[in-house]
Amino acid sequence: MRSKPLCNPARALLWLTLAMAAPLPALANPATAAAPLRTQDIALLAASCANCHGPDGRSTGGIPTLRGLPEAHLLQRLQAFKAGSAKDATVMTRLAKGYDDEQLKALAQWFSKKGQ
């Protein structure tokens, strides 16, 4: 009696192809793939800013305070950091590249409203 192979190469290739193709529809339209940011998501993103800008964006040292600044100003600065066009930046040009546009807008709004 002949035993069946544990892995059929054709079946394995089919499953591999299906697994690789599964995420493609989500990538086709990133706007519909991303869920809107929830308040707790934005709070988590903003918490990482506290390392340099202080709790809730209220700096205690030489780093600029973010809390209460106008949303448009904050967004412009974040976008300039991401684009690499802010000449007065140090680490922010590298950090901002890790955020998408929706996250940058949410952070600008978050810190602008913290001062109210």
Coordinates of N, CA, C and O in Angstrom, one line a residue:
M1 N 0.8 -1.2 0.0 CA 0.0 0.0 0.0 C 0.9 1.2 0.0 O 1.8 1.4 0.8
R2 N 0.5 2.2 -0.9 CA 1.3 3.4 -1.0 C 0.7 4.5 -0.1 O -0.5 4.7 -0.1
S3 N 1.6 5.2 0.6 CA 1.2 6.2 1.5 C 1.1 7.5 0.8 O 1.8 7.8 -0.2
K4 N 0.1 8.4 1.2 CA -0.1 9.7 0.6 C 1.1 10.6 1.1 O 1.4 10.6 2.3
P5 N 1.5 11.5 0.2 CA 2.5 12.5 0.7 C 1.9 13.4 1.7 O 0.7 13.7 1.6
L6 N 2.6 13.9 2.7 CA 2.1 14.8 3.7 C 1.8 16.1 3.1 O 0.8 16.8 3.5
C7 N 2.5 16.5 2.1 CA 2.3 17.9 1.5 C 2.2 17.7 0.0 O 3.2 17.3 -0.6
N8 N 1.1 18.0 -0.5 CA 1.0 18.1 -2.0 C 1.5 19.4 -2.5 O 1.0 20.4 -2.1
P9 N 2.6 19.4 -3.3 CA 3.2 20.7 -3.7 C 2.2 21.6 -4.5 O 2.2 22.8 -4.3
A10 N 1.3 21.0 -5.3 CA 0.3 21.9 -6.0 C -0.6 22.5 -5.0 O -1.0 23.7 -5.1
R11 N -1.1 21.8 -4.0 CA -2.0 22.3 -3.0 C -1.3 23.4 -2.1 O -1.9 24.4 -1.8
A12 N -0.1 23.1 -1.8 CA 0.7 24.1 -1.0 C 0.8 25.4 -1.8 O 0.7 26.5 -1.2
L13 N 1.1 25.3 -3.1 CA 1.3 26.5 -3.9 C 0.0 27.2 -4.0 O -0.1 28.5 -3.9
L14 N -1.1 26.5 -4.1 CA -2.5 27.2 -4.2 C -2.7 27.9 -2.9 O -3.2 29.1 -2.9
W15 N -2.5 27.3 -1.7 CA -2.8 28.0 -0.5 C -1.8 29.2 -0.3 O -2.3 30.2 0.2
L16 N -0.6 29.0 -0.7 CA 0.3 30.2 -0.6 C -0.1 31.3 -1.4 O -0.1 32.5 -1.0
T17 N -0.6 31.0 -2.6 CA -1.0 32.1 -3.5 C -2.3 32.8 -3.0 O -2.4 34.0 -3.0
L18 N -3.2 32.0 -2.4 CA -4.4 32.6 -1.8 C -4.1 33.4 -0.6 O -4.6 34.5 -0.4
A19 N -3.2 33.0 0.2 CA -2.8 33.7 1.4 C -2.1 35.0 1.0 O -2.3 36.1 1.7
M20 N -1.3 35.0 0.0 CA -0.6 36.3 -0.4 C -1.6 37.2 -1.1 O -1.4 38.4 -1.0
A21 N -2.6 36.7 -1.8 CA -3.5 37.6 -2.5 C -4.6 38.1 -1.6 O -5.2 39.1 -1.9
A22 N -4.8 37.6 -0.4 CA -5.9 38.0 0.5 C -5.9 39.4 0.9 O -6.9 40.1 0.9
P23 N -4.7 40.0 1.2 CA -4.7 41.4 1.6 C -4.8 42.4 0.5 O -5.0 43.6 0.7
L24 N -4.7 42.0 -0.8 CA -4.7 42.9 -1.9 C -5.9 43.8 -2.0 O -5.8 45.0 -2.3
P25 N -7.2 43.3 -1.8 CA -8.3 44.2 -1.8 C -8.2 45.4 -0.8 O -8.6 46.5 -1.1
A26 N -7.7 45.1 0.3 CA -7.5 46.2 1.3 C -6.5 47.2 0.9 O -6.6 48.4 1.2
L27 N -5.5 46.8 0.2 CA -4.5 47.7 -0.3 C -4.9 48.5 -1.5 O -4.4 49.6 -1.8
A28 N -5.9 48.0 -2.2 CA -6.4 48.7 -3.4 C -6.9 50.1 -3.1 O -6.7 51.0 -3.9
N29 N -7.6 50.3 -2.0 CA -8.2 51.6 -1.6 C -7.9 51.8 -0.1 O -8.7 51.5 0.7
P30 N -6.7 52.4 0.2 CA -6.4 52.6 1.6 C -7.3 53.4 2.4 O -7.5 53.3 3.6
A31 N -8.1 54.3 1.7 CA -9.0 55.2 2.4 C -10.1 54.3 3.1 O -10.6 54.7 4.1
T32 N -10.6 53.3 2.4 CA -11.6 52.5 3.0 C -11.1 51.4 3.9 O -11.8 50.8 4.7
A33 N -9.8 51.1 3.8 CA -9.2 50.0 4.6 C -9.0 50.5 6.0 O -9.0 49.7 6.9
A34 N -8.7 51.8 6.2 CA -8.3 52.3 7.5 C -9.6 52.7 8.3 O -10.4 53.4 7.8
A35 N -9.7 52.2 9.5 CA -10.8 52.5 10.4 C -10.5 53.9 11.0 O -9.4 54.3 11.2
P36 N -11.6 54.7 11.2 CA -11.3 56.0 11.8 C -10.7 55.9 13.2 O -10.9 54.9 13.9
L37 N -9.8 56.8 13.5 CA -9.1 56.8 14.8 C -10.1 57.1 15.9 O -10.9 58.0 15.9
R38 N -10.1 56.3 17.0 CA -10.9 56.5 18.2 C -10.1 57.3 19.1 O -8.9 57.5 19.0
T39 N -10.8 57.9 20.1 CA -10.2 58.8 21.1 C -9.0 58.1 21.8 O -7.9 58.7 22.0
Q40 N -9.2 56.8 22.2 CA -8.1 56.1 22.9 C -7.0 55.8 21.9 O -5.8 55.8 22.4
D41 N -7.2 55.7 20.6 CA -6.1 55.5 19.7 C -5.2 56.8 19.6 O -4.0 56.8 19.6
I42 N -5.9 58.0 19.6 CA -5.2 59.2 19.5 C -4.5 59.5 20.8 O -3.3 60.0 20.8
A43 N -5.1 59.2 21.9 CA -4.4 59.3 23.2 C -3.2 58.5 23.3 O -2.2 59.0 23.8
L44 N -3.2 57.3 22.8 CA -2.0 56.5 22.7 C -0.9 57.1 21.9 O 0.2 57.1 22.3
L45 N -1.3 57.6 20.7 CA -0.3 58.2 19.8 C 0.3 59.5 20.5 O 1.5 59.7 20.5
A46 N -0.6 60.3 21.2 CA -0.1 61.5 21.8 C 0.7 61.2 23.0 O 1.6 62.0 23.4
A47 N 0.5 60.0 23.7 CA 1.3 59.7 24.8 C 2.8 59.5 24.5 O 3.7 59.9 25.3
S48 N 3.1 59.1 23.3 CA 4.5 59.0 22.9 C 5.2 60.4 22.8 O 6.4 60.5 22.9
C49 N 4.4 61.4 22.6 CA 4.9 62.8 22.5 C 5.4 63.3 23.8 O 6.2 64.2 23.9
A50 N 4.8 62.7 24.9 CA 5.2 63.2 26.3 C 6.6 62.9 26.6 O 7.2 63.6 27.5
N51 N 7.3 62.0 25.9 CA 8.7 61.7 26.2 C 9.5 63.0 26.1 O 10.5 63.2 26.8
C52 N 9.2 63.8 25.1 CA 10.0 65.1 24.9 C 9.2 66.3 25.2 O 9.7 67.3 25.7
H53 N 7.9 66.3 24.9 CA 7.1 67.5 25.0 C 6.3 67.6 26.3 O 5.5 68.5 26.5
G54 N 6.5 66.6 27.2 CA 5.9 66.7 28.5 C 4.5 66.1 28.5 O 3.8 65.9 27.4
P55 N 3.9 65.8 29.7 CA 2.6 65.2 29.8 C 1.5 66.2 29.2 O 1.6 67.4 29.4
D56 N 0.7 65.6 28.4 CA -0.4 66.4 27.7 C 0.2 67.5 26.8 O -0.5 68.5 26.5
G57 N 1.5 67.4 26.4 CA 2.1 68.4 25.6 C 2.5 69.6 26.3 O 2.8 70.7 25.6
R58 N 2.6 69.6 27.6 CA 3.0 70.7 28.4 C 4.5 70.5 28.7 O 4.8 69.9 29.7
S59 N 5.4 71.1 28.0 CA 6.8 71.0 28.2 C 7.3 71.6 29.5 O 6.8 72.6 29.9
T60 N 8.3 70.9 30.1 CA 8.9 71.5 31.3 C 10.4 71.9 31.0 O 11.1 72.2 31.9
G61 N 10.8 71.8 29.8 CA 12.2 72.2 29.5 C 12.3 73.0 28.2 O 11.4 73.8 27.9
G62 N 13.4 72.7 27.5 CA 13.7 73.5 26.2 C 12.9 73.0 25.0 O 12.9 73.7 24.0
I63 N 12.2 71.9 25.1 CA 11.4 71.4 24.0 C 10.1 72.2 23.9 O 9.5 72.5 25.0
P64 N 9.6 72.6 22.8 CA 8.4 73.4 22.7 C 7.1 72.7 23.3 O 7.0 71.5 23.2
T65 N 6.3 73.5 23.9 CA 5.0 73.1 24.4 C 4.0 73.0 23.2 O 4.0 73.8 22.3
L66 N 3.3 71.9 23.2 CA 2.3 71.7 22.1 C 0.9 72.0 22.6 O 0.0 72.4 21.8
R67 N 0.6 71.9 23.8 CA -0.7 72.1 24.4 C -1.3 73.5 24.1 O -0.6 74.5 24.4
G68 N -2.5 73.5 23.5 CA -3.2 74.8 23.3 C -2.7 75.5 22.1 O -3.3 76.6 21.8
L69 N -1.7 75.1 21.3 CA -1.4 75.8 20.1 C -2.5 75.6 19.0 O -3.2 74.6 19.0
P70 N -2.6 76.5 18.1 CA -3.6 76.4 17.1 C -3.4 75.1 16.2 O -2.3 74.7 15.9
E71 N -4.5 74.4 16.0 CA -4.5 73.2 15.2 C -3.8 73.3 13.9 O -3.0 72.5 13.5
A72 N -4.1 74.4 13.1 CA -3.5 74.6 11.8 C -2.0 74.7 11.9 O -1.3 74.2 11.1
H73 N -1.5 75.4 12.9 CA -0.1 75.6 13.1 C 0.6 74.2 13.4 O 1.6 73.9 12.9
L74 N 0.0 73.4 14.3 CA 0.5 72.1 14.7 C 0.5 71.2 13.5 O 1.5 70.5 13.2
L75 N -0.5 71.2 12.7 CA -0.6 70.3 11.5 C 0.4 70.7 10.5 O 1.1 69.9 9.9
Q76 N 0.6 72.1 10.3 CA 1.6 72.5 9.3 C 3.0 72.1 9.8 O 3.8 71.6 8.9
R77 N 3.3 72.2 11.0 CA 4.6 71.8 11.5 C 4.8 70.3 11.4 O 5.9 69.8 10.9
L78 N 3.8 69.5 11.8 CA 3.9 68.0 11.6 C 4.1 67.6 10.2 O 4.9 66.7 9.9
Q79 N 3.4 68.3 9.3 CA 3.5 67.9 7.9 C 4.9 68.4 7.3 O 5.5 67.7 6.5
A80 N 5.4 69.5 7.8 CA 6.8 69.9 7.4 C 7.8 68.9 8.0 O 8.8 68.6 7.3
F81 N 7.7 68.4 9.2 CA 8.6 67.4 9.7 C 8.6 66.2 8.8 O 9.6 65.7 8.5
K82 N 7.4 65.7 8.5 CA 7.2 64.5 7.7 C 7.8 64.7 6.3 O 8.5 63.8 5.8
A83 N 7.7 65.9 5.7 CA 8.2 66.1 4.4 C 9.7 66.4 4.4 O 10.4 66.4 3.4
G84 N 10.2 66.6 5.6 CA 11.7 66.9 5.8 C 12.0 68.4 5.4 O 13.2 68.7 5.2
S85 N 11.0 69.3 5.4 CA 11.2 70.6 5.0 C 11.4 71.6 6.2 O 11.6 72.8 6.0
A86 N 11.2 71.1 7.4 CA 11.4 71.9 8.6 C 12.9 72.0 8.9 O 13.5 71.0 9.4
K87 N 13.5 73.1 8.7 CA 15.0 73.3 8.8 C 15.4 73.3 10.3 O 16.6 73.1 10.6
D88 N 14.5 73.6 11.2 CA 14.8 73.8 12.6 C 14.6 72.5 13.4 O 14.6 72.5 14.6
A89 N 14.3 71.4 12.7 CA 14.0 70.1 13.4 C 15.2 69.3 13.6 O 16.2 69.4 12.9
T90 N 15.1 68.4 14.6 CA 16.1 67.5 14.8 C 15.5 66.1 14.6 O 15.4 65.6 13.5
V91 N 15.1 65.5 15.7 CA 14.6 64.1 15.6 C 13.1 64.0 15.0 O 12.7 63.0 14.5
M92 N 12.4 65.1 15.0 CA 11.0 65.1 14.5 C 10.9 64.7 13.1 O 9.9 64.2 12.7
T93 N 11.9 65.0 12.3 CA 11.8 64.6 10.8 C 11.8 63.1 10.7 O 11.1 62.6 9.8
R94 N 12.4 62.4 11.6 CA 12.4 61.0 11.5 C 11.1 60.4 12.2 O 10.6 59.5 11.7
L95 N 10.7 61.0 13.3 CA 9.5 60.5 14.0 C 8.3 60.7 13.2 O 7.4 59.9 13.1
A96 N 8.1 61.9 12.5 CA 6.9 62.2 11.8 C 6.6 61.3 10.6 O 5.5 61.1 10.2
K97 N 7.7 60.7 10.1 CA 7.6 59.8 8.9 C 6.8 58.6 9.3 O 6.3 57.9 8.5
G98 N 6.7 58.3 10.6 CA 6.0 57.1 11.0 C 4.5 57.2 11.2 O 3.8 56.2 11.5
Y99 N 4.0 58.4 10.9 CA 2.6 58.7 11.1 C 2.0 58.9 9.7 O 2.6 59.5 8.8
D100 N 0.7 58.5 9.5 CA 0.0 58.8 8.3 C -0.7 60.1 8.4 O -0.7 60.7 9.5
D101 N -1.2 60.6 7.3 CA -1.8 62.0 7.4 C -3.0 62.1 8.4 O -3.1 63.1 9.0
E102 N -3.8 61.0 8.5 CA -4.9 61.1 9.4 C -4.4 61.1 10.8 O -5.0 61.9 11.7
Q103 N -3.4 60.4 11.1 CA -2.8 60.5 12.5 C -2.2 61.8 12.8 O -2.4 62.3 13.9
L104 N -1.5 62.5 11.8 CA -1.0 63.8 12.0 C -2.1 64.8 12.3 O -2.0 65.6 13.2
K105 N -3.2 64.7 11.6 CA -4.4 65.6 11.8 C -4.9 65.4 13.2 O -5.3 66.3 13.9
A106 N -5.1 64.1 13.5 CA -5.6 63.8 14.9 C -4.7 64.3 16.0 O -5.3 64.9 17.0
L107 N -3.4 64.2 15.8 CA -2.5 64.7 16.9 C -2.6 66.2 17.0 O -2.6 66.8 18.1
A108 N -2.7 66.9 15.8 CA -2.8 68.4 15.8 C -4.1 68.8 16.5 O -4.1 69.7 17.4
Q109 N -5.1 68.1 16.2 CA -6.4 68.5 16.9 C -6.4 68.2 18.4 O -6.8 68.9 19.2
W110 N -5.8 67.0 18.7 CA -5.7 66.6 20.1 C -5.0 67.7 21.0 O -5.5 68.1 22.0
F111 N -3.8 68.1 20.5 CA -3.0 69.0 21.3 C -3.6 70.4 21.3 O -3.5 71.1 22.3
S112 N -4.2 70.8 20.2 CA -4.9 72.1 20.2 C -6.0 72.2 21.2 O -6.2 73.2 21.8
K113 N -6.8 71.1 21.3 CA -7.9 71.1 22.2 C -7.5 70.9 23.7 O -8.3 71.2 24.6
K114 N -6.3 70.5 24.0 CA -5.9 70.2 25.3 C -5.7 71.6 26.1 O -5.8 71.6 27.3
G115 N -5.5 72.6 25.4 CA -5.4 73.9 26.1 C -6.7 74.6 26.4 O -6.8 75.7 26.9
Q116 N -7.8 74.0 26.0 CA -9.1 74.7 26.1 C -9.9 74.1 27.3 O -9.7 73.1 27.8

